[in-house]
Amino acid sequence: DGEVYIDNTVLLLQGDDKPASVTQNNTFIDSSESPLTIIRNSNVTQGTFSPFDRAITNSGGSAYFDGTGDYLSTNSSNNFAFGTGNFTVECWIYSSDVSFATQRGFLQTSDTVGGLKTSFTTGILIGAGSPVNGALFATVAGTNVGSSTAVITTNTWYHIALVRNSGTSTLYVNGTSVGSATTTGNCSGT
């Protein structure tokens, strides 16, 4: 399929990539080489809303989180224990609220069973709304990486990537760096 690094992908959620036997929009499928079971918490749904032209790609969709306790999780997995090595974590986001008062987390790994945690000394977190409206931030094993100014707005698709290479983590929005920091801590999240 042309993806050079697909064998290194540990989680791939396409938003509507369901087998024909699954007709509900609340069953999430991990399309990576070693698929994990995706656990739907609260009323997360999925559909065809996406930044991709379905007439061209014939795939892809998105998950919808209404902001009231919704999240997706997996059982504990060493797939997310990146250690001190290099990694890339990426996602597409579309948010109707990027305000400081309602900080939103888009992606998190954790060393806590159940995944959600407020202390990020061993995992990864990517979110928006701090320290100002529209700012994008990440935490890698306790070190903050991100922007101190607004870089995202509401009702717009953004490609977000967090890349750690040789101990430096860089946060990208649509391919442009919005912040970097030295991050040599151990990412032991599950």
Coordinates of N, CA and C in Angstrom, one line a residue:
D1 N 0.8 -1.2 0.0 CA 0.0 0.0 0.0 C 0.8 1.3 0.0
G2 N 2.1 1.1 -0.1 CA 3.0 2.3 -0.2 C 3.4 2.9 1.1
E3 N 2.9 2.5 2.2 CA 3.3 3.1 3.5 C 4.5 2.4 4.0
V4 N 5.7 3.1 4.0 CA 6.9 2.6 4.4 C 7.0 2.1 5.8
Y5 N 6.3 2.9 6.7 CA 6.4 2.6 8.1 C 5.2 1.9 8.7
I6 N 4.3 1.4 7.9 CA 3.1 0.8 8.3 C 3.3 -0.4 9.3
D7 N 4.4 -1.1 9.2 CA 4.7 -2.2 10.1 C 5.0 -1.6 11.5
N8 N 5.4 -0.4 11.7 CA 5.7 0.3 12.9 C 4.5 1.0 13.6
T9 N 3.4 0.9 12.9 CA 2.1 1.6 13.4 C 1.5 0.7 14.5
V10 N 1.3 1.3 15.7 CA 0.8 0.5 16.8 C -0.7 0.8 17.0
L11 N -1.3 1.8 16.4 CA -2.7 2.1 16.5 C -3.1 2.8 15.3
L12 N -4.2 2.4 14.6 CA -4.6 3.0 13.4 C -6.2 3.0 13.4
L13 N -6.7 4.2 13.8 CA -8.2 4.3 13.8 C -8.6 5.2 12.6
Q14 N -9.4 4.6 11.7 CA -9.8 5.3 10.5 C -11.1 5.9 10.6
G15 N -11.8 5.7 11.7 CA -13.1 6.4 11.9 C -14.3 5.7 11.4
D16 N -14.2 5.0 10.2 CA -15.4 4.3 9.7 C -14.9 3.0 9.0
D17 N -13.8 2.5 9.3 CA -13.2 1.3 8.7 C -13.8 0.1 9.4
K18 N -15.0 -0.2 9.1 CA -15.7 -1.4 9.7 C -15.9 -2.5 8.7
P19 N -15.8 -3.7 9.2 CA -16.1 -4.8 8.3 C -17.6 -4.7 7.9
A20 N -17.9 -5.3 6.8 CA -19.3 -5.2 6.3 C -20.3 -5.7 7.3
S21 N -19.9 -6.7 8.2 CA -20.9 -7.2 9.2 C -21.2 -6.3 10.3
V22 N -20.4 -5.2 10.4 CA -20.6 -4.2 11.5 C -21.4 -3.0 10.9
T23 N -22.6 -2.8 11.4 CA -23.4 -1.7 10.8 C -23.5 -0.6 11.8
Q24 N -23.1 -0.8 13.1 CA -23.3 0.3 14.1 C -22.1 1.3 13.9
N25 N -22.4 2.5 14.3 CA -21.3 3.5 14.2 C -20.6 3.7 15.5
N26 N -20.8 2.7 16.4 CA -20.1 2.8 17.7 C -19.2 1.6 18.0
T27 N -18.8 0.9 16.9 CA -17.8 -0.1 17.0 C -16.5 0.4 16.3
F28 N -15.4 0.6 17.0 CA -14.2 1.1 16.5 C -13.2 0.0 16.2
I29 N -12.6 0.1 15.1 CA -11.7 -1.0 14.6 C -10.2 -0.4 14.5
D30 N -9.3 -1.1 15.1 CA -7.9 -0.8 15.0 C -7.4 -1.5 13.8
S31 N -6.9 -0.8 12.7 CA -6.5 -1.3 11.5 C -4.9 -1.5 11.4
S32 N -4.3 -1.5 12.6 CA -2.8 -1.6 12.6 C -2.5 -3.1 12.4
E33 N -1.2 -3.4 12.2 CA -0.7 -4.8 12.0 C -1.0 -5.7 13.2
S34 N -1.0 -5.2 14.4 CA -1.4 -5.9 15.6 C -2.5 -5.2 16.3
P35 N -3.8 -5.4 15.8 CA -4.9 -4.6 16.3 C -5.2 -4.9 17.8
L36 N -5.6 -3.7 18.4 CA -6.0 -3.7 19.8 C -7.5 -3.6 19.8
T37 N -8.2 -4.1 20.9 CA -9.6 -3.9 21.1 C -9.8 -2.4 21.5
I38 N -10.7 -1.7 20.9 CA -11.0 -0.3 21.2 C -12.2 -0.3 22.1
I39 N -12.1 0.4 23.2 CA -13.2 0.4 24.2 C -13.8 1.8 24.1
R40 N -15.1 1.8 23.8 CA -15.8 3.1 23.7 C -16.4 3.5 25.0
N41 N -16.1 4.7 25.5 CA -16.5 5.2 26.8 C -17.5 6.3 26.5
S42 N -18.6 6.3 27.1 CA -19.7 7.2 27.0 C -20.3 7.1 25.6
N43 N -20.6 8.2 24.9 CA -21.3 8.0 23.6 C -20.5 8.5 22.4
V44 N -19.3 8.1 22.3 CA -18.5 8.4 21.2 C -19.1 7.7 20.0
T45 N -19.2 8.4 18.9 CA -19.7 7.8 17.6 C -18.7 8.1 16.5
Q46 N -18.9 7.5 15.4 CA -18.0 7.7 14.2 C -18.9 7.9 13.0
G47 N -18.3 8.5 12.0 CA -19.0 8.7 10.7 C -18.0 9.2 9.6
T48 N -18.6 9.7 8.5 CA -17.8 10.0 7.3 C -17.2 11.4 7.3
F49 N -17.5 12.2 8.3 CA -17.0 13.6 8.4 C -15.5 13.5 8.5
S50 N -14.8 14.1 7.6 CA -13.3 14.0 7.6 C -12.7 15.0 6.7
P51 N -11.4 15.2 6.8 CA -10.7 16.2 5.9 C -10.4 15.6 4.6
F52 N -10.8 14.3 4.3 CA -10.4 13.6 3.1 C -11.6 13.6 2.1
D53 N -11.3 13.7 0.9 CA -12.3 13.6 -0.2 C -12.7 12.1 -0.4
R54 N -13.8 11.7 0.1 CA -14.1 10.3 0.0 C -14.3 9.8 -1.4
A55 N -14.6 10.7 -2.4 CA -14.6 10.3 -3.8 C -13.3 9.8 -4.3
I56 N -12.2 10.3 -3.7 CA -10.9 10.0 -4.1 C -10.3 8.8 -3.2
T57 N -10.5 8.9 -1.9 CA -9.8 7.9 -1.0 C -10.7 6.7 -0.7
N58 N -12.0 6.9 -0.8 CA -13.0 5.8 -0.5 C -12.8 5.2 0.9
S59 N -12.2 6.0 1.8 CA -12.0 5.5 3.2 C -11.8 6.7 4.1
G60 N -11.7 6.5 5.4 CA -11.5 7.5 6.3 C -12.8 8.1 6.9
G61 N -12.7 8.5 8.1 CA -13.9 9.1 8.7 C -13.4 9.8 10.0
S62 N -14.2 9.9 11.0 CA -13.8 10.5 12.2 C -14.6 10.0 13.4
A63 N -14.1 10.2 14.5 CA -14.9 9.9 15.8 C -15.4 11.3 16.3
Y64 N -16.6 11.2 16.8 CA -17.2 12.4 17.4 C -17.3 12.3 18.9
F65 N -16.7 13.3 19.6 CA -16.8 13.3 21.1 C -17.5 14.6 21.4
D66 N -18.6 14.5 22.2 CA -19.4 15.6 22.5 C -18.9 16.5 23.6
G67 N -17.8 16.1 24.3 CA -17.3 16.8 25.4 C -17.8 16.5 26.7
T68 N -18.6 15.5 26.8 CA -19.2 15.1 28.1 C -18.7 13.7 28.5
G69 N -17.5 13.5 28.9 CA -17.0 12.3 29.3 C -16.7 11.2 28.3
D70 N -16.6 11.6 27.0 CA -16.3 10.7 25.9 C -14.9 10.5 25.7
Y71 N -14.5 9.2 25.5 CA -13.1 8.9 25.2 C -13.0 7.5 24.7
L72 N -12.0 7.2 23.9 CA -11.7 5.8 23.5 C -10.5 5.3 24.2
S73 N -10.4 4.1 24.6 CA -9.3 3.5 25.3 C -9.0 2.1 24.8
T74 N -7.9 1.6 25.2 CA -7.5 0.2 24.9 C -7.2 -0.5 26.2
N75 N -7.1 -1.8 26.2 CA -6.5 -2.5 27.4 C -5.0 -2.1 27.4
S76 N -4.4 -2.4 28.6 CA -3.0 -2.1 28.7 C -2.2 -2.8 27.6
S77 N -1.3 -2.1 27.0 CA -0.5 -2.6 25.9 C 0.9 -2.0 25.9
N78 N 1.9 -2.8 25.8 CA 3.3 -2.3 25.7 C 3.5 -1.6 24.4
N79 N 2.6 -1.6 23.4 CA 2.7 -0.9 22.2 C 3.0 0.6 22.4
F80 N 2.5 1.1 23.5 CA 2.7 2.5 23.7 C 3.8 2.9 24.7
A81 N 4.6 1.9 25.0 CA 5.8 2.1 25.9 C 7.0 2.4 24.9
F82 N 7.1 3.7 24.6 CA 8.1 4.1 23.6 C 9.5 4.3 24.3
G83 N 9.6 4.2 25.6 CA 10.9 4.3 26.3 C 11.5 5.7 26.0
T84 N 12.8 5.7 25.8 CA 13.5 7.0 25.5 C 13.8 7.1 24.0
G85 N 13.3 6.2 23.2 CA 13.6 6.2 21.8 C 12.7 7.2 21.0
N86 N 12.9 7.1 19.7 CA 12.2 8.0 18.7 C 10.8 7.5 18.5
F87 N 9.9 8.4 18.3 CA 8.5 8.0 17.9 C 7.8 9.2 17.2
T88 N 6.7 8.8 16.6 CA 5.8 9.8 16.0 C 4.4 9.4 16.4
V89 N 3.7 10.4 16.9 CA 2.2 10.2 17.2 C 1.5 11.3 16.4
E90 N 0.5 10.9 15.6 CA -0.2 11.9 14.8 C -1.7 11.6 14.8
C91 N -2.5 12.7 14.5 CA -3.9 12.6 14.4 C -4.4 13.8 13.7
W92 N -5.7 13.7 13.3 CA -6.4 14.8 12.7 C -7.4 15.3 13.8
I93 N -7.5 16.6 14.0 CA -8.5 17.1 14.9 C -9.4 18.2 14.3
Y94 N -10.6 18.3 14.8 CA -11.6 19.3 14.4 C -12.3 19.6 15.7
S95 N -12.2 20.8 16.2 CA -12.8 21.1 17.5 C -13.8 22.3 17.3
S96 N -14.9 22.2 18.1 CA -15.8 23.4 18.1 C -15.5 24.3 19.3
D97 N -14.5 23.9 20.1 CA -14.2 24.8 21.3 C -12.7 24.6 21.6
V98 N -11.9 25.6 21.5 CA -10.5 25.6 21.8 C -10.1 26.6 22.9
S99 N -11.1 26.9 23.8 CA -10.9 27.9 24.8 C -10.1 27.3 26.0
F100 N -9.4 28.2 26.6 CA -8.6 27.9 27.8 C -9.5 27.3 28.9
A101 N -10.8 27.8 29.0 CA -11.7 27.3 30.1 C -12.1 25.8 29.9
T102 N -12.0 25.4 28.6 CA -12.4 24.0 28.4 C -11.3 23.2 27.6
Q103 N -10.2 23.2 28.3 CA -9.0 22.5 27.7 C -9.4 21.1 27.2
R104 N -9.0 20.7 26.1 CA -9.4 19.4 25.5 C -8.1 18.6 25.3
G105 N -8.1 17.3 25.7 CA -7.1 16.4 25.4 C -7.5 15.6 24.1
F106 N -6.6 15.5 23.2 CA -6.9 14.8 21.9 C -6.3 13.4 22.0
L107 N -5.2 13.2 22.7 CA -4.5 11.9 22.7 C -3.7 11.8 24.0
Q108 N -3.7 10.6 24.6 CA -3.0 10.4 25.8 C -2.6 9.0 26.0
T109 N -1.3 8.8 26.4 CA -0.9 7.5 26.9 C -0.7 7.7 28.4
S110 N -0.8 6.6 29.1 CA -0.7 6.7 30.6 C -0.1 5.4 31.2
D111 N 0.4 5.5 32.4 CA 0.9 4.3 33.1 C -0.2 3.9 34.1
T112 N -1.4 4.4 34.0 CA -2.5 4.1 34.9 C -3.5 3.3 34.2
V113 N -4.0 2.2 34.9 CA -5.0 1.4 34.3 C -6.2 2.2 34.1
G114 N -6.8 2.1 32.9 CA -7.9 2.9 32.5 C -7.5 4.1 31.7
G115 N -6.2 4.5 31.8 CA -5.6 5.5 30.9 C -5.7 6.9 31.3
L116 N -6.8 7.4 31.8 CA -6.9 8.8 32.0 C -6.2 9.2 33.3
K117 N -5.4 10.3 33.2 CA -4.5 10.7 34.3 C -4.3 12.2 34.2
T118 N -4.0 12.8 35.3 CA -3.8 14.3 35.3 C -2.3 14.6 35.5
S119 N -1.5 13.6 35.8 CA 0.0 13.8 35.9 C 0.6 13.1 34.8
F120 N 1.5 13.7 34.0 CA 2.0 13.2 32.8 C 3.5 13.0 32.8
T121 N 4.0 12.4 33.9 CA 5.5 12.2 34.1 C 6.0 11.0 33.3
T122 N 5.1 10.1 32.8 CA 5.6 8.9 32.1 C 5.0 8.7 30.8
G123 N 4.0 9.5 30.4 CA 3.3 9.2 29.2 C 3.3 10.4 28.3
I124 N 2.3 10.4 27.3 CA 2.2 11.5 26.3 C 0.8 12.1 26.4
L125 N 0.7 13.4 26.2 CA -0.6 14.0 26.1 C -0.5 15.1 25.0
I126 N -1.5 15.2 24.2 CA -1.7 16.2 23.2 C -3.0 16.9 23.4
G127 N -3.1 18.2 23.6 CA -4.3 18.9 23.8 C -4.3 20.3 23.3
A128 N -5.4 21.0 23.5 CA -5.6 22.4 23.1 C -6.2 23.2 24.2
G129 N -5.9 24.5 24.2 CA -6.6 25.4 25.1 C -5.7 26.0 26.2
S130 N -4.5 25.6 26.2 CA -3.6 26.1 27.3 C -2.2 26.5 26.7
P131 N -1.7 27.6 27.1 CA -2.1 28.6 28.1 C -3.0 29.7 27.6
V132 N -3.4 29.7 26.3 CA -4.3 30.7 25.8 C -5.3 29.9 24.8
N133 N -6.4 30.6 24.6 CA -7.4 30.0 23.6 C -6.7 29.7 22.3
G134 N -6.8 28.5 21.8 CA -6.3 28.1 20.5 C -4.8 27.6 20.6
A135 N -4.2 27.7 21.7 CA -2.8 27.1 21.8 C -2.9 25.6 21.8
L136 N -1.9 25.0 21.3 CA -1.7 23.6 21.2 C -0.6 23.2 22.1
F137 N -0.7 22.1 22.9 CA 0.3 21.7 23.8 C 0.5 20.2 23.8
A138 N 1.7 19.8 24.2 CA 1.9 18.4 24.4 C 2.8 18.2 25.6
T139 N 2.7 17.1 26.3 CA 3.6 16.8 27.4 C 4.2 15.4 27.0
V140 N 5.5 15.3 27.1 CA 6.2 14.1 26.8 C 7.0 13.7 28.1
A141 N 6.6 12.7 28.8 CA 7.3 12.2 30.0 C 7.6 13.4 31.0
G142 N 6.6 14.3 31.1 CA 6.7 15.4 32.1 C 7.3 16.7 31.6
T143 N 7.7 16.7 30.3 CA 8.2 17.9 29.7 C 7.2 18.5 28.7
N144 N 6.9 19.8 28.9 CA 6.0 20.5 28.0 C 6.6 20.9 26.7
V145 N 5.8 20.7 25.7 CA 6.2 21.0 24.3 C 5.0 21.7 23.7
G146 N 5.1 22.9 23.1 CA 4.0 23.4 22.4 C 4.0 24.9 22.2
S147 N 2.9 25.5 21.9 CA 2.8 26.9 21.5 C 2.3 27.7 22.7
S148 N 2.7 28.9 22.7 CA 2.2 29.8 23.7 C 1.2 30.8 23.1
T149 N 1.0 30.7 21.8 CA 0.1 31.6 21.1 C -1.0 30.7 20.4
A150 N -2.0 31.3 19.9 CA -3.1 30.6 19.2 C -2.6 30.0 17.9
V151 N -2.7 28.7 17.7 CA -2.3 28.1 16.4 C -3.5 27.3 15.8
I152 N -4.6 27.1 16.5 CA -5.7 26.4 16.0 C -7.0 27.2 16.3
T153 N -8.0 27.1 15.4 CA -9.2 27.8 15.6 C -10.3 26.8 15.5
T154 N -11.5 27.2 15.8 CA -12.7 26.2 15.8 C -13.1 25.9 14.4
N155 N -13.7 24.8 14.3 CA -14.4 24.3 13.0 C -13.5 24.3 11.8
T156 N -12.2 23.8 12.0 CA -11.2 23.6 11.0 C -10.5 22.3 11.3
W157 N -10.2 21.6 10.2 CA -9.4 20.4 10.3 C -7.9 20.7 10.4
Y158 N -7.2 20.0 11.3 CA -5.7 20.2 11.5 C -5.1 18.8 11.6
H159 N -3.9 18.7 11.0 CA -3.1 17.5 11.2 C -2.1 17.8 12.2
I160 N -2.1 17.0 13.3 CA -1.2 17.2 14.5 C -0.2 16.1 14.5
A161 N 1.0 16.4 14.7 CA 2.1 15.4 14.8 C 3.0 15.7 15.9
L162 N 3.3 14.8 16.8 CA 4.3 15.0 17.8 C 5.4 14.0 17.5
V163 N 6.6 14.5 17.3 CA 7.8 13.7 16.8 C 8.9 13.8 17.8
R164 N 9.4 12.7 18.4 CA 10.6 12.7 19.2 C 11.7 12.1 18.4
N165 N 12.8 12.8 18.2 CA 13.9 12.4 17.4 C 15.2 12.8 18.1
S166 N 16.0 11.8 18.5 CA 17.2 12.0 19.2 C 17.1 12.9 20.5
G167 N 16.0 12.7 21.2 CA 15.8 13.4 22.5 C 15.2 14.8 22.3
T168 N 14.8 15.2 21.2 CA 14.1 16.4 21.0 C 12.7 16.1 20.4
S169 N 11.7 16.6 21.1 CA 10.3 16.5 20.7 C 9.8 17.8 20.0
T170 N 9.2 17.6 18.9 CA 8.6 18.8 18.1 C 7.2 18.5 17.9
L171 N 6.4 19.6 18.1 CA 4.9 19.5 17.9 C 4.7 20.2 16.5
Y172 N 4.0 19.6 15.6 CA 3.7 20.1 14.3 C 2.2 20.3 14.1
V173 N 1.8 21.4 13.4 CA 0.4 21.6 13.0 C 0.5 21.8 11.5
N174 N -0.2 20.9 10.8 CA -0.2 21.0 9.3 C 1.2 21.1 8.7
G175 N 2.2 20.3 9.4 CA 3.5 20.3 8.9 C 4.5 21.4 9.3
T176 N 4.0 22.3 10.1 CA 4.8 23.5 10.6 C 5.0 23.3 12.1
S177 N 6.3 23.4 12.5 CA 6.6 23.3 13.9 C 6.0 24.5 14.7
V178 N 5.4 24.1 15.8 CA 4.8 25.2 16.7 C 5.5 25.1 18.1
G179 N 6.5 24.3 18.2 CA 7.2 24.2 19.5 C 8.1 23.0 19.6
S180 N 9.2 23.1 20.3 CA 10.0 21.9 20.5 C 10.7 22.0 21.9
A181 N 11.2 20.9 22.4 CA 11.8 20.9 23.6 C 12.7 19.6 23.7
T182 N 13.7 19.6 24.6 CA 14.5 18.4 24.9 C 13.6 17.5 25.8
T183 N 13.4 16.3 25.3 CA 12.5 15.4 26.1 C 13.2 14.0 26.1
T184 N 14.0 13.8 27.1 CA 14.7 12.5 27.2 C 14.1 11.5 28.2
G185 N 12.9 11.9 28.8 CA 12.3 11.0 29.8 C 11.7 9.8 29.1
N186 N 11.5 8.8 30.0 CA 11.0 7.5 29.6 C 9.5 7.5 29.5
C187 N 9.0 7.2 28.3 CA 7.6 7.1 28.0 C 7.2 5.7 28.2
S188 N 6.7 5.4 29.4 CA 6.3 4.0 29.8 C 4.8 3.8 29.7
G189 N 4.1 4.7 29.1 CA 2.6 4.6 29.1 C 2.1 3.3 28.4
T190 N 0.9 2.9 28.8 CA 0.3 1.7 28.3 C -0.9 2.1 27.5

